[in-house]
Amino acid sequence: MLERARAGAMNRITVYERADFEGLRREFSCDVPDLHELDFGDCIASLKVVGQPWIAYTGPKYEGEAHVFEEGEYAAVGRPRSFSALRLVHHDLAEPQITLYEQPHFQGARKVVTEETNLAYGYFNDRVGSHEVQRGVWLLYQHPGGGGRHCLAWPGERLARYEPQPVAWGCVSPPSRSRRR
């Protein structure tokens, strides 16, 4: 698995055990469901991304909190040493589109979004009850700027209800325009 994960590709992520790109490092060009199997779980303190965005998860098998990293260098990542899985965003990020619904089960007011949007600035109530993604990958943030609770939404996804209730999503953003932390 390690050899397959290291295979060269245009899209890649290089992770380091210490801040400022110091210490042990590993480079990956494909999804890694469990970094512990490669002896690199829960030790990432800095990273570099080339190409498409990557998602780092706090739990193995893409479970737990998700953090999106776009192309660039991150000399220090928030909450270092907590990532257990990495996933490349394979989807086309051009012309993203998501439909947000005010109520669960695709009911109530709806808003079609095609770019980063702060829902507090418009007429749409920022309490979103459900969504469906037509194109692209989307990040839904509780607070503008990326703070609070997050939701990652994939192409074709139809989420009929947020548990336990509608969530006050303050901002929606495709990863290509997401905020760095």
C-alpha atoms as a PDB file:
ATOM      1  CA  MET A   1       0.000   0.000   0.000  1.00  0.00           C
ATOM      2  CA  LEU A   2       2.826   2.440   0.783  1.00  0.00           C
ATOM      3  CA  GLU A   3       4.283   2.080  -2.714  1.00  0.00           C
ATOM      4  CA  ARG A   4       0.887   2.692  -4.279  1.00  0.00           C
ATOM      5  CA  ALA A   5       0.357   5.745  -2.069  1.00  0.00           C
ATOM      6  CA  ARG A   6       3.728   7.179  -3.101  1.00  0.00           C
ATOM      7  CA  ALA A   7       3.198   6.750  -6.833  1.00  0.00           C
ATOM      8  CA  GLY A   8       3.910  10.003  -8.682  1.00  0.00           C
ATOM      9  CA  ALA A   9       0.988  12.132  -9.801  1.00  0.00           C
ATOM     10  CA  MET A  10       0.108  15.729 -10.454  1.00  0.00           C
ATOM     11  CA  ASN A  11      -2.112  15.848  -7.359  1.00  0.00           C
ATOM     12  CA  ARG A  12      -0.212  15.158  -4.168  1.00  0.00           C
ATOM     13  CA  ILE A  13       0.114  16.010  -0.524  1.00  0.00           C
ATOM     14  CA  THR A  14       3.357  15.985   1.449  1.00  0.00           C
ATOM     15  CA  VAL A  15       2.912  15.745   5.208  1.00  0.00           C
ATOM     16  CA  TYR A  16       5.502  16.469   7.893  1.00  0.00           C
ATOM     17  CA  GLU A  17       5.692  15.428  11.529  1.00  0.00           C
ATOM     18  CA  ARG A  18       6.759  18.894  12.708  1.00  0.00           C
ATOM     19  CA  ALA A  19       5.804  22.481  11.935  1.00  0.00           C
ATOM     20  CA  ASP A  20       7.707  24.405   9.250  1.00  0.00           C
ATOM     21  CA  PHE A  21       8.143  21.262   7.109  1.00  0.00           C
ATOM     22  CA  GLU A  22      10.591  19.643   9.524  1.00  0.00           C
ATOM     23  CA  GLY A  23      11.127  16.041  10.602  1.00  0.00           C
ATOM     24  CA  LEU A  24       9.838  12.874   8.973  1.00  0.00           C
ATOM     25  CA  ARG A  25       7.738  13.315   5.854  1.00  0.00           C
ATOM     26  CA  ARG A  26       5.524  11.247   3.594  1.00  0.00           C
ATOM     27  CA  GLU A  27       4.123  12.049   0.158  1.00  0.00           C
ATOM     28  CA  PHE A  28       0.809  10.699  -1.106  1.00  0.00           C
ATOM     29  CA  SER A  29      -1.002  10.925  -4.436  1.00  0.00           C
ATOM     30  CA  CYS A  30      -4.031   8.770  -3.622  1.00  0.00           C
ATOM     31  CA  ASP A  31      -6.500   8.368  -0.783  1.00  0.00           C
ATOM     32  CA  VAL A  32      -5.137   7.007   2.495  1.00  0.00           C
ATOM     33  CA  PRO A  33      -7.955   5.577   4.644  1.00  0.00           C
ATOM     34  CA  ASP A  34      -5.715   4.922   7.652  1.00  0.00           C
ATOM     35  CA  LEU A  35      -2.400   6.722   8.161  1.00  0.00           C
ATOM     36  CA  HIS A  36      -1.692   4.490  11.172  1.00  0.00           C
ATOM     37  CA  GLU A  37      -1.178   1.540   8.787  1.00  0.00           C
ATOM     38  CA  LEU A  38       1.640   3.558   7.219  1.00  0.00           C
ATOM     39  CA  ASP A  39       3.100   4.545  10.601  1.00  0.00           C
ATOM     40  CA  PHE A  40       2.133   8.197  10.124  1.00  0.00           C
ATOM     41  CA  GLY A  41      -1.147   8.582  12.005  1.00  0.00           C
ATOM     42  CA  ASP A  42      -1.814  11.472  14.368  1.00  0.00           C
ATOM     43  CA  CYS A  43       1.560  13.121  13.752  1.00  0.00           C
ATOM     44  CA  ILE A  44       1.019  15.696  10.977  1.00  0.00           C
ATOM     45  CA  ALA A  45       2.057  19.222  11.982  1.00  0.00           C
ATOM     46  CA  SER A  46       2.643  20.834   8.543  1.00  0.00           C
ATOM     47  CA  LEU A  47       1.893  19.978   4.924  1.00  0.00           C
ATOM     48  CA  LYS A  48       2.137  20.980   1.257  1.00  0.00           C
ATOM     49  CA  VAL A  49      -0.583  20.426  -1.352  1.00  0.00           C
ATOM     50  CA  VAL A  50      -0.052  20.354  -5.124  1.00  0.00           C
ATOM     51  CA  GLY A  51      -3.085  20.253  -7.430  1.00  0.00           C
ATOM     52  CA  GLN A  52      -6.594  19.439  -6.236  1.00  0.00           C
ATOM     53  CA  PRO A  53      -7.607  20.009  -2.591  1.00  0.00           C
ATOM     54  CA  TRP A  54      -7.147  17.284   0.036  1.00  0.00           C
ATOM     55  CA  ILE A  55      -9.300  16.493   3.040  1.00  0.00           C
ATOM     56  CA  ALA A  56      -7.642  15.416   6.293  1.00  0.00           C
ATOM     57  CA  TYR A  57      -9.859  13.500   8.727  1.00  0.00           C
ATOM     58  CA  THR A  58      -9.361  13.145  12.468  1.00  0.00           C
ATOM     59  CA  GLY A  59     -10.484   9.505  12.376  1.00  0.00           C
ATOM     60  CA  PRO A  60      -9.459   6.552  10.209  1.00  0.00           C
ATOM     61  CA  LYS A  61     -11.662   5.533   7.247  1.00  0.00           C
ATOM     62  CA  TYR A  62     -12.633   9.168   6.627  1.00  0.00           C
ATOM     63  CA  GLU A  63     -14.446   9.521   9.942  1.00  0.00           C
ATOM     64  CA  GLY A  64     -14.394  12.390  12.391  1.00  0.00           C
ATOM     65  CA  GLU A  65     -13.817  16.048  11.718  1.00  0.00           C
ATOM     66  CA  ALA A  66     -12.809  16.990   8.163  1.00  0.00           C
ATOM     67  CA  HIS A  67     -10.294  19.727   7.337  1.00  0.00           C
ATOM     68  CA  VAL A  68      -9.866  20.895   3.736  1.00  0.00           C
ATOM     69  CA  PHE A  69      -6.473  21.994   2.441  1.00  0.00           C
ATOM     70  CA  GLU A  70      -6.189  23.691  -0.928  1.00  0.00           C
ATOM     71  CA  GLU A  71      -3.070  23.948  -3.052  1.00  0.00           C
ATOM     72  CA  GLY A  72      -0.370  25.682  -1.046  1.00  0.00           C
ATOM     73  CA  GLU A  73       1.977  25.341   1.895  1.00  0.00           C
ATOM     74  CA  TYR A  74       0.779  25.100   5.494  1.00  0.00           C
ATOM     75  CA  ALA A  75       3.724  25.606   7.863  1.00  0.00           C
ATOM     76  CA  ALA A  76       1.488  24.799  10.825  1.00  0.00           C
ATOM     77  CA  VAL A  77      -1.896  23.081  10.709  1.00  0.00           C
ATOM     78  CA  GLY A  78      -4.614  23.659  13.260  1.00  0.00           C
ATOM     79  CA  ARG A  79      -4.634  21.050  16.000  1.00  0.00           C
ATOM     80  CA  PRO A  80      -1.492  19.260  14.867  1.00  0.00           C
ATOM     81  CA  ARG A  81      -1.063  15.530  15.290  1.00  0.00           C
ATOM     82  CA  SER A  82      -4.755  14.741  14.945  1.00  0.00           C
ATOM     83  CA  PHE A  83      -5.117  13.481  11.355  1.00  0.00           C
ATOM     84  CA  SER A  84      -5.715   9.783  10.697  1.00  0.00           C
ATOM     85  CA  ALA A  85      -6.886   9.705   7.043  1.00  0.00           C
ATOM     86  CA  LEU A  86      -6.344  11.696   3.832  1.00  0.00           C
ATOM     87  CA  ARG A  87      -8.650  11.949   0.819  1.00  0.00           C
ATOM     88  CA  LEU A  88      -7.969  13.658  -2.499  1.00  0.00           C
ATOM     89  CA  VAL A  89     -10.887  15.636  -3.919  1.00  0.00           C
ATOM     90  CA  HIS A  90     -11.184  13.794  -7.242  1.00  0.00           C
ATOM     91  CA  HIS A  91     -14.263  15.652  -8.425  1.00  0.00           C
ATOM     92  CA  ASP A  92     -14.429  18.423 -10.995  1.00  0.00           C
ATOM     93  CA  LEU A  93     -14.557  21.720  -9.121  1.00  0.00           C
ATOM     94  CA  ALA A  94     -15.552  23.829 -12.141  1.00  0.00           C
ATOM     95  CA  GLU A  95     -19.040  25.366 -12.116  1.00  0.00           C
ATOM     96  CA  PRO A  96     -20.110  24.123  -8.666  1.00  0.00           C
ATOM     97  CA  GLN A  97     -23.796  24.196  -7.705  1.00  0.00           C
ATOM     98  CA  ILE A  98     -25.701  23.310  -4.523  1.00  0.00           C
ATOM     99  CA  THR A  99     -29.365  23.813  -3.655  1.00  0.00           C
ATOM    100  CA  LEU A 100     -30.081  24.665  -0.016  1.00  0.00           C
ATOM    101  CA  TYR A 101     -33.518  24.189   1.533  1.00  0.00           C
ATOM    102  CA  GLU A 102     -34.824  25.963   4.603  1.00  0.00           C
ATOM    103  CA  GLN A 103     -36.609  22.854   5.949  1.00  0.00           C
ATOM    104  CA  PRO A 104     -35.784  19.135   6.153  1.00  0.00           C
ATOM    105  CA  HIS A 105     -36.809  16.863   3.259  1.00  0.00           C
ATOM    106  CA  PHE A 106     -36.226  19.580   0.645  1.00  0.00           C
ATOM    107  CA  GLN A 107     -39.135  21.735   1.857  1.00  0.00           C
ATOM    108  CA  GLY A 108     -39.548  25.477   2.395  1.00  0.00           C
ATOM    109  CA  ALA A 109     -37.567  28.253   0.763  1.00  0.00           C
ATOM    110  CA  ARG A 110     -34.737  27.145  -1.486  1.00  0.00           C
ATOM    111  CA  LYS A 111     -31.601  28.837  -2.733  1.00  0.00           C
ATOM    112  CA  VAL A 112     -29.332  27.726  -5.564  1.00  0.00           C
ATOM    113  CA  VAL A 113     -25.705  28.665  -4.850  1.00  0.00           C
ATOM    114  CA  THR A 114     -22.841  28.634  -7.378  1.00  0.00           C
ATOM    115  CA  GLU A 115     -20.111  30.499  -5.482  1.00  0.00           C
ATOM    116  CA  GLU A 116     -18.982  31.241  -1.952  1.00  0.00           C
ATOM    117  CA  THR A 117     -21.919  32.844  -0.183  1.00  0.00           C
ATOM    118  CA  ASN A 118     -22.517  34.326   3.256  1.00  0.00           C
ATOM    119  CA  LEU A 119     -26.148  33.433   3.912  1.00  0.00           C
ATOM    120  CA  ALA A 120     -26.562  36.176   6.526  1.00  0.00           C
ATOM    121  CA  TYR A 121     -26.335  38.863   3.815  1.00  0.00           C
ATOM    122  CA  GLY A 122     -29.380  37.770   1.809  1.00  0.00           C
ATOM    123  CA  TYR A 123     -33.067  37.056   2.239  1.00  0.00           C
ATOM    124  CA  PHE A 124     -32.504  33.312   2.670  1.00  0.00           C
ATOM    125  CA  ASN A 125     -32.865  32.207   6.277  1.00  0.00           C
ATOM    126  CA  ASP A 126     -29.461  30.892   7.387  1.00  0.00           C
ATOM    127  CA  ARG A 127     -31.059  27.856   9.050  1.00  0.00           C
ATOM    128  CA  VAL A 128     -30.602  25.175   6.416  1.00  0.00           C
ATOM    129  CA  GLY A 129     -32.654  21.993   6.823  1.00  0.00           C
ATOM    130  CA  SER A 130     -31.491  19.982   3.796  1.00  0.00           C
ATOM    131  CA  HIS A 131     -29.412  20.227   0.628  1.00  0.00           C
ATOM    132  CA  GLU A 132     -28.663  18.592  -2.698  1.00  0.00           C
ATOM    133  CA  VAL A 133     -25.409  18.980  -4.620  1.00  0.00           C
ATOM    134  CA  GLN A 134     -25.650  19.228  -8.378  1.00  0.00           C
ATOM    135  CA  ARG A 135     -21.945  19.810  -9.130  1.00  0.00           C
ATOM    136  CA  GLY A 136     -18.690  20.251  -7.265  1.00  0.00           C
ATOM    137  CA  VAL A 137     -17.757  19.648  -3.647  1.00  0.00           C
ATOM    138  CA  TRP A 138     -19.055  22.053  -1.020  1.00  0.00           C
ATOM    139  CA  LEU A 139     -18.131  23.107   2.498  1.00  0.00           C
ATOM    140  CA  LEU A 140     -20.910  24.379   4.719  1.00  0.00           C
ATOM    141  CA  TYR A 141     -19.672  26.403   7.683  1.00  0.00           C
ATOM    142  CA  GLN A 142     -21.627  27.409  10.744  1.00  0.00           C
ATOM    143  CA  HIS A 143     -19.852  30.785  10.845  1.00  0.00           C
ATOM    144  CA  PRO A 144     -18.453  32.904   7.982  1.00  0.00           C
ATOM    145  CA  GLY A 145     -14.699  32.456   7.678  1.00  0.00           C
ATOM    146  CA  GLY A 146     -14.845  28.737   8.361  1.00  0.00           C
ATOM    147  CA  GLY A 147     -15.597  28.665  12.072  1.00  0.00           C
ATOM    148  CA  GLY A 148     -17.940  26.408  14.013  1.00  0.00           C
ATOM    149  CA  ARG A 149     -19.527  23.207  12.789  1.00  0.00           C
ATOM    150  CA  HIS A 150     -18.703  21.984   9.250  1.00  0.00           C
ATOM    151  CA  CYS A 151     -20.403  19.807   6.686  1.00  0.00           C
ATOM    152  CA  LEU A 152     -18.733  18.423   3.566  1.00  0.00           C
ATOM    153  CA  ALA A 153     -21.124  17.854   0.652  1.00  0.00           C
ATOM    154  CA  TRP A 154     -20.236  15.699  -2.383  1.00  0.00           C
ATOM    155  CA  PRO A 155     -21.627  15.697  -5.965  1.00  0.00           C
ATOM    156  CA  GLY A 156     -24.957  13.906  -6.195  1.00  0.00           C
ATOM    157  CA  GLU A 157     -25.484  14.022  -2.435  1.00  0.00           C
ATOM    158  CA  ARG A 158     -29.043  14.574  -1.252  1.00  0.00           C
ATOM    159  CA  LEU A 159     -29.132  15.160   2.490  1.00  0.00           C
ATOM    160  CA  ALA A 160     -32.788  15.244   3.537  1.00  0.00           C
ATOM    161  CA  ARG A 161     -32.194  16.184   7.165  1.00  0.00           C
ATOM    162  CA  TYR A 162     -29.401  17.469   9.378  1.00  0.00           C
ATOM    163  CA  GLU A 163     -29.335  15.739  12.728  1.00  0.00           C
ATOM    164  CA  PRO A 164     -30.644  16.570  15.206  1.00  0.00           C
ATOM    165  CA  GLN A 165     -32.229  19.700  13.626  1.00  0.00           C
ATOM    166  CA  PRO A 166     -31.681  22.347  10.941  1.00  0.00           C
ATOM    167  CA  VAL A 167     -28.278  23.990  11.259  1.00  0.00           C
ATOM    168  CA  ALA A 168     -27.455  27.682  11.053  1.00  0.00           C
ATOM    169  CA  TRP A 169     -24.992  27.455   8.154  1.00  0.00           C
ATOM    170  CA  GLY A 170     -23.527  30.924   7.826  1.00  0.00           C
ATOM    171  CA  CYS A 171     -21.450  30.331   4.722  1.00  0.00           C
ATOM    172  CA  VAL A 172     -21.188  27.837   1.865  1.00  0.00           C
ATOM    173  CA  SER A 173     -18.058  27.528  -0.211  1.00  0.00           C
ATOM    174  CA  PRO A 174     -16.572  25.258  -2.859  1.00  0.00           C
ATOM    175  CA  PRO A 175     -13.079  24.079  -1.745  1.00  0.00           C
ATOM    176  CA  SER A 176     -11.381  26.044  -4.494  1.00  0.00           C
ATOM    177  CA  ARG A 177     -12.501  29.169  -2.643  1.00  0.00           C
ATOM    178  CA  SER A 178     -12.434  27.910   0.940  1.00  0.00           C
ATOM    179  CA  ARG A 179     -10.608  29.625   3.760  1.00  0.00           C
ATOM    180  CA  ARG A 180      -7.200  28.468   4.904  1.00  0.00           C
ATOM    181  CA  ARG A 181      -6.769  27.842   8.584  1.00  0.00           C
END
